[in-house]
mmCIF file of C-alpha atoms in Angstrom:
data_model
loop_
_atom_site.group_PDB
_atom_site.id
_atom_site.type_symbol
_atom_site.label_atom_id
_atom_site.label_comp_id
_atom_site.label_asym_id
_atom_site.label_seq_id
_atom_site.Cartn_x
_atom_site.Cartn_y
_atom_site.Cartn_z
ATOM 1 C CA ALA R 857 0.000 0.000 0.000
ATOM 2 C CA GLN R 858 1.108 3.515 -0.713
ATOM 3 C CA THR R 859 1.809 5.965 2.090
ATOM 4 C CA VAL R 860 2.321 9.722 2.147
ATOM 5 C CA THR R 861 4.247 11.477 4.908
ATOM 6 C CA GLN R 862 4.236 15.169 5.709
ATOM 7 C CA SER R 863 6.726 15.762 8.510
ATOM 8 C CA GLN R 864 5.893 19.413 9.176
ATOM 9 C CA PRO R 865 2.613 19.745 11.091
ATOM 10 C CA GLU R 866 2.875 23.545 11.071
ATOM 11 C CA MET R 867 4.806 26.146 9.131
ATOM 12 C CA SER R 868 4.758 29.919 9.062
ATOM 13 C CA VAL R 869 5.984 32.450 6.552
ATOM 14 C CA GLN R 870 6.145 36.206 6.329
ATOM 15 C CA GLU R 871 3.993 37.809 3.699
ATOM 16 C CA ALA R 872 5.877 38.130 0.378
ATOM 17 C CA GLU R 873 8.465 35.556 1.431
ATOM 18 C CA THR R 874 8.975 32.008 0.139
ATOM 19 C CA VAL R 875 8.147 28.805 1.982
ATOM 20 C CA THR R 876 8.683 25.148 1.154
ATOM 21 C CA LEU R 877 6.446 22.349 2.382
ATOM 22 C CA SER R 878 7.863 18.827 2.446
ATOM 23 C CA CYS R 879 6.298 15.543 1.413
ATOM 24 C CA THR R 880 7.688 12.045 1.018
ATOM 25 C CA TYR R 881 5.857 8.993 -0.194
ATOM 26 C CA ASP R 882 6.346 5.282 -0.452
ATOM 27 C CA THR R 883 5.271 3.190 -3.417
ATOM 28 C CA SER R 884 6.424 0.286 -5.506
ATOM 29 C CA GLU R 885 4.633 1.627 -8.571
ATOM 30 C CA SER R 886 6.398 3.399 -11.387
ATOM 31 C CA ASP R 887 3.429 5.296 -12.774
ATOM 32 C CA TYR R 888 1.481 7.617 -10.525
ATOM 33 C CA TYR R 889 0.397 11.190 -9.901
ATOM 34 C CA LEU R 890 1.230 13.481 -7.025
ATOM 35 C CA PHE R 891 -0.832 16.432 -5.897
ATOM 36 C CA TRP R 892 -0.880 19.302 -3.468
ATOM 37 C CA TYR R 893 -4.311 20.284 -2.183
ATOM 38 C CA LYS R 894 -5.194 23.386 -0.188
ATOM 39 C CA GLN R 895 -7.930 23.357 2.458
ATOM 40 C CA PRO R 896 -8.704 26.867 3.777
ATOM 41 C CA PRO R 897 -10.471 27.096 7.142
ATOM 42 C CA SER R 898 -14.105 25.988 6.812
ATOM 43 C CA ARG R 899 -13.819 25.831 3.054
ATOM 44 C CA GLN R 900 -13.550 23.026 0.593
ATOM 45 C CA MET R 901 -10.390 21.440 -0.634
ATOM 46 C CA ILE R 902 -9.003 22.688 -3.912
ATOM 47 C CA LEU R 903 -6.231 21.383 -6.124
ATOM 48 C CA VAL R 904 -3.099 23.527 -6.151
ATOM 49 C CA ILE R 905 -0.767 21.613 -8.427
ATOM 50 C CA ARG R 906 -0.171 18.147 -9.834
ATOM 51 C CA GLN R 907 2.841 16.203 -11.082
ATOM 52 C CA GLU R 908 2.879 13.160 -13.318
ATOM 53 C CA ALA R 909 5.611 10.724 -12.262
ATOM 54 C CA TYR R 910 6.728 10.108 -15.845
ATOM 55 C CA LYS R 911 7.535 13.785 -16.333
ATOM 56 C CA GLN R 912 10.996 14.911 -15.337
ATOM 57 C CA GLN R 913 10.102 18.579 -15.488
ATOM 58 C CA ASN R 914 8.794 20.027 -12.246
ATOM 59 C CA ALA R 915 5.270 21.421 -12.384
ATOM 60 C CA THR R 916 4.645 25.134 -11.921
ATOM 61 C CA GLU R 917 1.417 27.050 -11.428
ATOM 62 C CA ASN R 918 1.947 30.771 -10.994
ATOM 63 C CA ARG R 919 3.479 31.236 -7.500
ATOM 64 C CA PHE R 920 3.389 27.503 -6.764
ATOM 65 C CA SER R 921 6.054 25.075 -7.898
ATOM 66 C CA VAL R 922 7.182 21.626 -6.921
ATOM 67 C CA ASN R 923 10.506 19.874 -6.532
ATOM 68 C CA PHE R 924 9.867 16.286 -7.601
ATOM 69 C CA GLN R 925 12.651 13.823 -6.841
ATOM 70 C CA LYS R 926 11.401 10.439 -8.041
ATOM 71 C CA ALA R 927 14.350 8.371 -6.868
ATOM 72 C CA ALA R 928 14.164 9.912 -3.414
ATOM 73 C CA LYS R 929 10.357 9.732 -3.428
ATOM 74 C CA SER R 930 10.188 13.349 -2.434
ATOM 75 C CA PHE R 931 7.659 15.956 -3.558
ATOM 76 C CA SER R 932 7.954 19.401 -1.995
ATOM 77 C CA LEU R 933 5.818 22.472 -2.640
ATOM 78 C CA LYS R 934 7.332 25.930 -2.893
ATOM 79 C CA ILE R 935 5.113 28.961 -2.471
ATOM 80 C CA SER R 936 6.704 32.192 -3.640
ATOM 81 C CA ASP R 937 5.594 35.721 -2.727
ATOM 82 C CA SER R 938 3.329 34.343 -0.004
ATOM 83 C CA GLN R 939 -0.017 36.051 0.440
ATOM 84 C CA LEU R 940 -2.430 36.160 3.363
ATOM 85 C CA GLY R 941 -4.851 34.068 1.324
ATOM 86 C CA ASP R 942 -2.329 31.225 1.205
ATOM 87 C CA ALA R 943 -2.983 30.466 4.862
ATOM 88 C CA ALA R 944 -4.542 27.001 4.951
ATOM 89 C CA MET R 945 -3.938 23.313 5.498
ATOM 90 C CA TYR R 946 -1.911 21.828 2.677
ATOM 91 C CA PHE R 947 -2.181 18.154 1.865
ATOM 92 C CA CYS R 948 0.136 16.111 -0.264
ATOM 93 C CA ALA R 949 -1.658 13.305 -2.084
ATOM 94 C CA TYR R 950 -0.799 10.288 -4.220
ATOM 95 C CA ARG R 951 -2.809 8.573 -6.905
ATOM 96 C CA SER R 952 -1.978 5.376 -8.731
ATOM 97 C CA ASP R 953 -1.974 5.515 -12.498
ATOM 98 C CA ASP R 954 -3.572 2.183 -13.228
ATOM 99 C CA TRP R 955 -3.888 1.704 -16.961
ATOM 100 C CA THR R 956 -6.284 -1.190 -16.412
ATOM 101 C CA ASP R 957 -8.670 1.081 -14.568
ATOM 102 C CA SER R 958 -11.176 3.149 -16.431
ATOM 103 C CA GLY R 959 -10.412 6.361 -14.657
ATOM 104 C CA ASN R 960 -9.467 8.025 -11.427
ATOM 105 C CA THR R 961 -8.456 5.864 -8.525
ATOM 106 C CA PRO R 962 -8.834 7.150 -4.947
ATOM 107 C CA LEU R 963 -6.326 9.543 -3.461
ATOM 108 C CA VAL R 964 -3.969 8.734 -0.598
ATOM 109 C CA PHE R 965 -3.334 11.810 1.562
ATOM 110 C CA GLY R 966 -0.699 12.851 4.049
ATOM 111 C CA LYS R 967 -1.647 14.320 7.413
ATOM 112 C CA GLY R 968 -1.230 17.859 6.236
ATOM 113 C CA THR R 969 0.787 20.964 7.046
ATOM 114 C CA ARG R 970 -0.899 24.013 8.520
ATOM 115 C CA LEU R 971 0.554 27.130 6.919
ATOM 116 C CA SER R 972 0.258 30.495 8.627
ATOM 117 C CA VAL R 973 1.084 33.705 6.798
ATOM 118 C CA ILE R 974 2.272 36.600 8.946
ATOM 119 C CA ALA R 975 1.481 40.101 7.767
ATOM 120 C CA ASP P 1040 -23.049 27.023 -8.555
ATOM 121 C CA THR P 1041 -22.231 23.749 -10.303
ATOM 122 C CA GLY P 1042 -19.745 22.380 -7.775
ATOM 123 C CA VAL P 1043 -20.063 19.370 -5.499
ATOM 124 C CA SER P 1044 -22.642 19.917 -2.773
ATOM 125 C CA GLN P 1045 -23.199 18.067 0.473
ATOM 126 C CA ASP P 1046 -26.083 18.066 2.885
ATOM 127 C CA PRO P 1047 -26.233 18.625 5.770
ATOM 128 C CA ARG P 1048 -23.123 20.670 6.484
ATOM 129 C CA HIS P 1049 -23.261 19.839 10.168
ATOM 130 C CA LYS P 1050 -24.904 16.999 12.047
ATOM 131 C CA ILE P 1051 -24.980 16.429 15.786
ATOM 132 C CA THR P 1052 -26.378 13.114 16.938
ATOM 133 C CA LYS P 1053 -26.452 10.912 19.973
ATOM 134 C CA ARG P 1054 -24.551 7.678 20.140
ATOM 135 C CA GLY P 1055 -26.591 4.812 18.751
ATOM 136 C CA GLN P 1056 -28.610 6.901 16.319
ATOM 137 C CA ASN P 1057 -28.544 6.454 12.553
ATOM 138 C CA VAL P 1058 -27.484 9.298 10.269
ATOM 139 C CA THR P 1059 -27.558 9.773 6.510
ATOM 140 C CA PHE P 1060 -25.554 12.217 4.426
ATOM 141 C CA ARG P 1061 -26.145 13.244 0.851
ATOM 142 C CA CYS P 1062 -23.698 14.226 -1.865
ATOM 143 C CA ASP P 1063 -24.597 15.779 -5.202
ATOM 144 C CA PRO P 1064 -21.653 15.592 -7.614
ATOM 145 C CA ILE P 1065 -20.925 17.809 -10.574
ATOM 146 C CA SER P 1066 -23.594 16.798 -13.061
ATOM 147 C CA GLU P 1067 -21.487 15.189 -15.791
ATOM 148 C CA HIS P 1068 -19.162 13.354 -13.375
ATOM 149 C CA ASN P 1069 -19.588 9.608 -13.296
ATOM 150 C CA ARG P 1070 -17.107 8.932 -10.491
ATOM 151 C CA LEU P 1071 -18.018 9.734 -6.901
ATOM 152 C CA TYR P 1072 -15.838 9.248 -3.831
ATOM 153 C CA TRP P 1073 -16.361 9.358 -0.095
ATOM 154 C CA TYR P 1074 -13.519 10.228 2.271
ATOM 155 C CA ARG P 1075 -13.407 10.677 6.027
ATOM 156 C CA GLN P 1076 -11.234 13.288 7.706
ATOM 157 C CA THR P 1077 -10.672 13.210 11.458
ATOM 158 C CA LEU P 1078 -9.141 16.062 13.419
ATOM 159 C CA GLY P 1079 -5.478 16.532 12.610
ATOM 160 C CA GLN P 1080 -5.483 13.945 9.859
ATOM 161 C CA GLY P 1081 -5.692 13.957 6.115
ATOM 162 C CA PRO P 1082 -8.727 12.560 4.326
ATOM 163 C CA GLU P 1083 -8.958 8.772 4.197
ATOM 164 C CA PHE P 1084 -10.690 6.929 1.421
ATOM 165 C CA LEU P 1085 -13.938 5.136 2.283
ATOM 166 C CA THR P 1086 -15.563 4.066 -0.978
ATOM 167 C CA TYR P 1087 -16.169 5.100 -4.550
ATOM 168 C CA PHE P 1088 -18.626 4.639 -7.384
ATOM 169 C CA GLN P 1089 -18.512 4.517 -11.147
ATOM 170 C CA ASN P 1090 -22.056 5.546 -12.056
ATOM 171 C CA GLU P 1091 -24.248 3.393 -9.784
ATOM 172 C CA ALA P 1092 -21.661 0.627 -9.289
ATOM 173 C CA GLN P 1093 -19.688 0.638 -6.048
ATOM 174 C CA LEU P 1094 -16.155 -0.224 -7.180
ATOM 175 C CA GLU P 1095 -14.208 -0.413 -3.948
ATOM 176 C CA LYS P 1096 -14.724 -0.195 -0.207
ATOM 177 C CA SER P 1097 -11.996 0.586 2.275
ATOM 178 C CA ARG P 1098 -11.480 -1.558 5.335
ATOM 179 C CA LEU P 1099 -12.448 1.613 7.222
ATOM 180 C CA LEU P 1100 -15.995 1.096 6.001
ATOM 181 C CA SER P 1101 -17.349 -1.186 8.694
ATOM 182 C CA ASP P 1102 -20.650 -2.988 8.330
ATOM 183 C CA ARG P 1103 -22.349 -0.072 10.089
ATOM 184 C CA PHE P 1104 -21.601 2.067 7.043
ATOM 185 C CA SER P 1105 -23.429 1.796 3.762
ATOM 186 C CA ALA P 1106 -23.222 3.930 0.655
ATOM 187 C CA GLU P 1107 -25.451 4.031 -2.372
ATOM 188 C CA ARG P 1108 -25.680 5.837 -5.656
ATOM 189 C CA PRO P 1109 -28.956 4.485 -6.968
ATOM 190 C CA LYS P 1110 -29.268 6.272 -10.291
ATOM 191 C CA GLY P 1111 -25.663 7.201 -10.836
ATOM 192 C CA SER P 1112 -26.277 10.786 -9.763
ATOM 193 C CA PHE P 1113 -26.390 11.726 -6.060
ATOM 194 C CA SER P 1114 -25.043 9.440 -3.365
ATOM 195 C CA THR P 1115 -25.949 8.763 0.232
ATOM 196 C CA LEU P 1116 -23.737 7.583 3.065
ATOM 197 C CA GLU P 1117 -25.539 6.058 6.026
ATOM 198 C CA ILE P 1118 -24.019 5.263 9.395
ATOM 199 C CA GLN P 1119 -26.030 3.011 11.640
ATOM 200 C CA ARG P 1120 -25.683 2.876 15.420
ATOM 201 C CA THR P 1121 -23.249 5.772 15.489
ATOM 202 C CA GLU P 1122 -20.277 5.697 17.853
ATOM 203 C CA GLN P 1123 -18.201 8.571 19.199
ATOM 204 C CA GLY P 1124 -15.338 7.403 16.996
ATOM 205 C CA ASP P 1125 -17.462 8.206 13.951
ATOM 206 C CA SER P 1126 -17.123 11.930 14.686
ATOM 207 C CA ALA P 1127 -15.341 13.355 11.669
ATOM 208 C CA MET P 1128 -15.716 15.399 8.518
ATOM 209 C CA TYR P 1129 -17.160 13.315 5.690
ATOM 210 C CA LEU P 1130 -15.997 14.562 2.315
ATOM 211 C CA CYS P 1131 -17.446 13.776 -1.060
ATOM 212 C CA ALA P 1132 -15.583 14.256 -4.322
ATOM 213 C CA SER P 1133 -16.442 13.665 -7.942
ATOM 214 C CA SER P 1134 -14.575 13.325 -11.207
ATOM 215 C CA LEU P 1135 -14.873 12.150 -14.744
ATOM 216 C CA GLY P 1136 -13.750 8.563 -15.082
ATOM 217 C CA PHE P 1137 -12.210 7.924 -18.462
ATOM 218 C CA GLY P 1138 -9.800 5.732 -20.372
ATOM 219 C CA GLY P 1139 -6.943 4.077 -18.532
ATOM 220 C CA GLY P 1140 -4.357 6.453 -17.234
ATOM 221 C CA ALA P 1141 -6.171 9.625 -18.201
ATOM 222 C CA TRP P 1142 -5.906 12.159 -15.431
ATOM 223 C CA ARG P 1143 -9.112 13.691 -14.158
ATOM 224 C CA GLU P 1144 -9.272 16.143 -11.285
ATOM 225 C CA GLN P 1145 -11.267 15.196 -8.229
ATOM 226 C CA PHE P 1146 -13.451 18.084 -7.098
ATOM 227 C CA PHE P 1147 -14.353 18.140 -3.431
ATOM 228 C CA GLY P 1148 -17.500 19.228 -1.673
ATOM 229 C CA PRO P 1149 -17.539 21.288 1.533
ATOM 230 C CA GLY P 1150 -18.027 18.214 3.710
ATOM 231 C CA THR P 1151 -20.470 17.152 6.408
ATOM 232 C CA ARG P 1152 -19.157 17.515 9.932
ATOM 233 C CA LEU P 1153 -20.561 14.800 12.173
ATOM 234 C CA THR P 1154 -20.438 15.067 15.954
ATOM 235 C CA VAL P 1155 -21.534 12.048 17.945
ATOM 236 C CA LEU P 1156 -22.311 12.822 21.582
#
């Protein structure tokens, strides 16, 4: 079974600064997807960024980028120019890429990192 | 609003009572998932559907839990004889299921927070 580990329960960052959230995972599969989800207080979870394991290039979405190290099974999220609205729980998630399946398989989540942004 | 909706948003019940939650997915999505999130933890998979067929159930889904998606649209999650350990946020998500390996985003609802007294 796959597992996802987020070793930082809480992080804080000054507004406009950069912060990196860590995630490691364990799998014996070679094809999979990795995700970062954001869960603001009392609001629903939204997808921040995704990475396909077969892609060597790290994904980037505006101020969010990842550092994907497949051999090390590491998948960190960097948030640049942090804004007050970035304050939330951030979850790292894994999804198998099963070519025999007809679509999305369930996600496996880490325990999350609570990010605070200091004005 | 065409996102995933869940009802109720909050439910307080006494131990031993039965509760039922409803999830309405995005209309064209044929995959529907239920997750449970306890305090300080990430969401954990419970079960999921492709149209009306229940494809997989987690070992977390004890025999007190049952989920249905009778017409391949909305889904219900029922918990019988609730226990204090059932207190959690129950999240629903939906996606398009498509050909093998094709990535489809899972969109989450706001969740139903259950408190068992």
